[in-house]
Coordinates of C-alpha atoms in Angstrom, one line a residue:
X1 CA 78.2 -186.8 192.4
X2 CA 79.9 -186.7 189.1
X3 CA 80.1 -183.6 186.9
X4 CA 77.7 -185.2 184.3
X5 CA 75.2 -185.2 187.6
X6 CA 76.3 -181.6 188.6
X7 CA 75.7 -180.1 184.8
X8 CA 73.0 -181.7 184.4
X9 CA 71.4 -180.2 187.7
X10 CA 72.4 -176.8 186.9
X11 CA 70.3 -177.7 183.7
X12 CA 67.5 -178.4 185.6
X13 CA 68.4 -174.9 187.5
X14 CA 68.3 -172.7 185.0
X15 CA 65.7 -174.0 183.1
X16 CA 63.8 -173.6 186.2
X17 CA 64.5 -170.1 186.7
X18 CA 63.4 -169.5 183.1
X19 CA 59.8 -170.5 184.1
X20 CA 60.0 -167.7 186.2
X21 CA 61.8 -165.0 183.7
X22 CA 62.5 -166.4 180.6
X23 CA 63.7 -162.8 179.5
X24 CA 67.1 -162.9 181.4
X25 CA 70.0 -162.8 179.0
X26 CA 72.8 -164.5 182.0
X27 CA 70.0 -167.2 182.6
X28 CA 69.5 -167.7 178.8
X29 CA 73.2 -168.1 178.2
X30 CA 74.0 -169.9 180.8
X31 CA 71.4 -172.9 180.0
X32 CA 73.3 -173.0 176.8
X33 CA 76.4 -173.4 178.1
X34 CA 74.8 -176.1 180.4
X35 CA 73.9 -178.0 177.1
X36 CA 76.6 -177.3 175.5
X37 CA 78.9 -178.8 177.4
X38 CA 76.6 -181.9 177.7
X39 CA 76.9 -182.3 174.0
X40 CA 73.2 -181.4 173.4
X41 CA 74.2 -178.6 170.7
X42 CA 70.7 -178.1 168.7
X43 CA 69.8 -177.2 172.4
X44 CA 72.3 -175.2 173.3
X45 CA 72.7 -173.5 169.9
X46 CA 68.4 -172.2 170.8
X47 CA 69.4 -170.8 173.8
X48 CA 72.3 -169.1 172.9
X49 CA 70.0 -167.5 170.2
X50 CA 67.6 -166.1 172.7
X51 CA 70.6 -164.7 174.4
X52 CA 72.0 -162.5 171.5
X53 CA 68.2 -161.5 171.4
X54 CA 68.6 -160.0 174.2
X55 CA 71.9 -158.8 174.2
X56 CA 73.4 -158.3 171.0
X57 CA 77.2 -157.1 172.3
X58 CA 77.5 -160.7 173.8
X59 CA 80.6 -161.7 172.3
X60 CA 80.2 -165.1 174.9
X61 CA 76.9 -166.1 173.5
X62 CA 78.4 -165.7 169.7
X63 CA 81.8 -167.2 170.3
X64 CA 79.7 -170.2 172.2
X65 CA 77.7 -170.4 169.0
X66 CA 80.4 -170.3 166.4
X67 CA 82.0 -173.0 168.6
X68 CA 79.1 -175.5 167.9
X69 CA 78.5 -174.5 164.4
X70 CA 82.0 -175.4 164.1
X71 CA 82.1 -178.7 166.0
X72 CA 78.9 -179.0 163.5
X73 CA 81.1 -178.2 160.2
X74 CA 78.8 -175.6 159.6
X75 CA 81.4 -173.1 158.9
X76 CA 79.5 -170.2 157.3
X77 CA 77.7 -170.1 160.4
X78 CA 81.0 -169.8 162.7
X79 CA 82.2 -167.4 160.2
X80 CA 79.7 -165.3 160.4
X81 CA 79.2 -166.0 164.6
X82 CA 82.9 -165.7 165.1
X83 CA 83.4 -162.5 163.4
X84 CA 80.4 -160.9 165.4
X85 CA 82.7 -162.3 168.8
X86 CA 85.2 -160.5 167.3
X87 CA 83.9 -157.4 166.2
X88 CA 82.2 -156.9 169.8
X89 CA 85.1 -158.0 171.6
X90 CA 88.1 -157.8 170.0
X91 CA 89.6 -161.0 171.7
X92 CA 92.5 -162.9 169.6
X93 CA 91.0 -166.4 170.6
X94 CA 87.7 -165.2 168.1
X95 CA 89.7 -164.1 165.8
X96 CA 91.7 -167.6 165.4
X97 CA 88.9 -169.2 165.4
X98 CA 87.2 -166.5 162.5
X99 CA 90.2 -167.9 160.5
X100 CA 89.9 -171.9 161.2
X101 CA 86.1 -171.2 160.1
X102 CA 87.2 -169.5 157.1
X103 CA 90.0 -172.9 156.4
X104 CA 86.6 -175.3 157.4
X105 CA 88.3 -178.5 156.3
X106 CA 91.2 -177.3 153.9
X107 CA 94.2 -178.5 154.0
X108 CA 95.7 -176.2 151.3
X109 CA 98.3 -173.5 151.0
X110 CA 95.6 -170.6 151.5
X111 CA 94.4 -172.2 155.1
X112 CA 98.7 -171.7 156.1
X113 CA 98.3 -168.0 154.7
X114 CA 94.9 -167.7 156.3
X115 CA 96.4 -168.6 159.5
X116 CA 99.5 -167.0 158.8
X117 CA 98.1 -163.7 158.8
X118 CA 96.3 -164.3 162.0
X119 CA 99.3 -165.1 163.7
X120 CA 101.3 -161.5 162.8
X121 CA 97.9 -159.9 164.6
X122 CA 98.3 -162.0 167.6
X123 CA 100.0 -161.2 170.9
X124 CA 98.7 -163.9 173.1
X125 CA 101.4 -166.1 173.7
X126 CA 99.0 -169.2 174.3
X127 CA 97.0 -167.8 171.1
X128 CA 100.5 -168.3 169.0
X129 CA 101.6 -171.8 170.1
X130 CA 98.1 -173.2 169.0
X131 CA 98.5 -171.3 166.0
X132 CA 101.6 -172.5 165.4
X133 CA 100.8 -176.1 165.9
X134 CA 97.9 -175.6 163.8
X135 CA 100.1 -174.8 161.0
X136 CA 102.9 -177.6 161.3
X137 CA 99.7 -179.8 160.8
X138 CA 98.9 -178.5 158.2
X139 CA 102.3 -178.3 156.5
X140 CA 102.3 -182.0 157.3
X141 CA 99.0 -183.1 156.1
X142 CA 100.4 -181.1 152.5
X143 CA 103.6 -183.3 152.9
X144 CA 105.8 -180.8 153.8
X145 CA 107.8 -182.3 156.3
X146 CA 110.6 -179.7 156.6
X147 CA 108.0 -176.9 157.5
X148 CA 106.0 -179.2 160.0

């Protein structure tokens, strides 16, 4: 069976187990990860909704969300979802991706310095080579070829 067969069976799973408690925050979230990952966003984007319902100090169920609003260019939203991750958790990866929500689709000097700033905060190795390429791309896309 393929993984597109196997996700969309735990689908079927946990939306099953919602007709029986449709009140459990792991069950909620976990549904929306199911869609999620099939691409079904306005889907999972619901459940994951119902999930900070009923546990606002997810910082799972509010990164997951920020991810789609950004995958949606809806970057208020992942802003706003991205710094309640944060805030919660802590966790570098939601604060990089606070700060790409923040840059949405700019390719300007304050989306380097944006970034910039998150990398000096960062301690996660993995964190900082994403950051990193992240800026050289953006260098380039300004022209600056000596900095990419």
């Amino acid at each position: 069976m393929s993984h597109q067969g196997k996700n969309q069976d735990a689908e079927q799973y946990y939306k099953k187990s919602l007709e029986y408690n449709d009140d459990d925050f792991r069950t909620l979230h976990n549904t929306g990860l199911m869609l999620h990952i099939r691409k079904k966003y306005d889907q999972a984007a619901g459940y994951y909704k119902k999930a900070i319902n009923k546990n606002e100090k997810s910082a799972e169920s509010y990164f997951a969300l920020g991810q789609i609003d950004f995958i949606l260019k809806i970057y208020d939203s992942a802003v706003k979802n991205f710094q309640a991750a944060y805030s919660v958790s802590g966790d570098e990866l939601a604060r990089y991706y606070l700060a790409l929500s923040k840059c949405g689709d700019r390719r300007d000097p304050e989306a380097v310095a944006e970034l910039n700033k998150v990398l000096l905060e960062t301690s996660n190795i993995d964190t900082k080579s994403e950051i990193h390429a992240r800026i050289a791309s953006l260098y380039y896309d300004l022209g600056d070829l000596e900095k990419a």
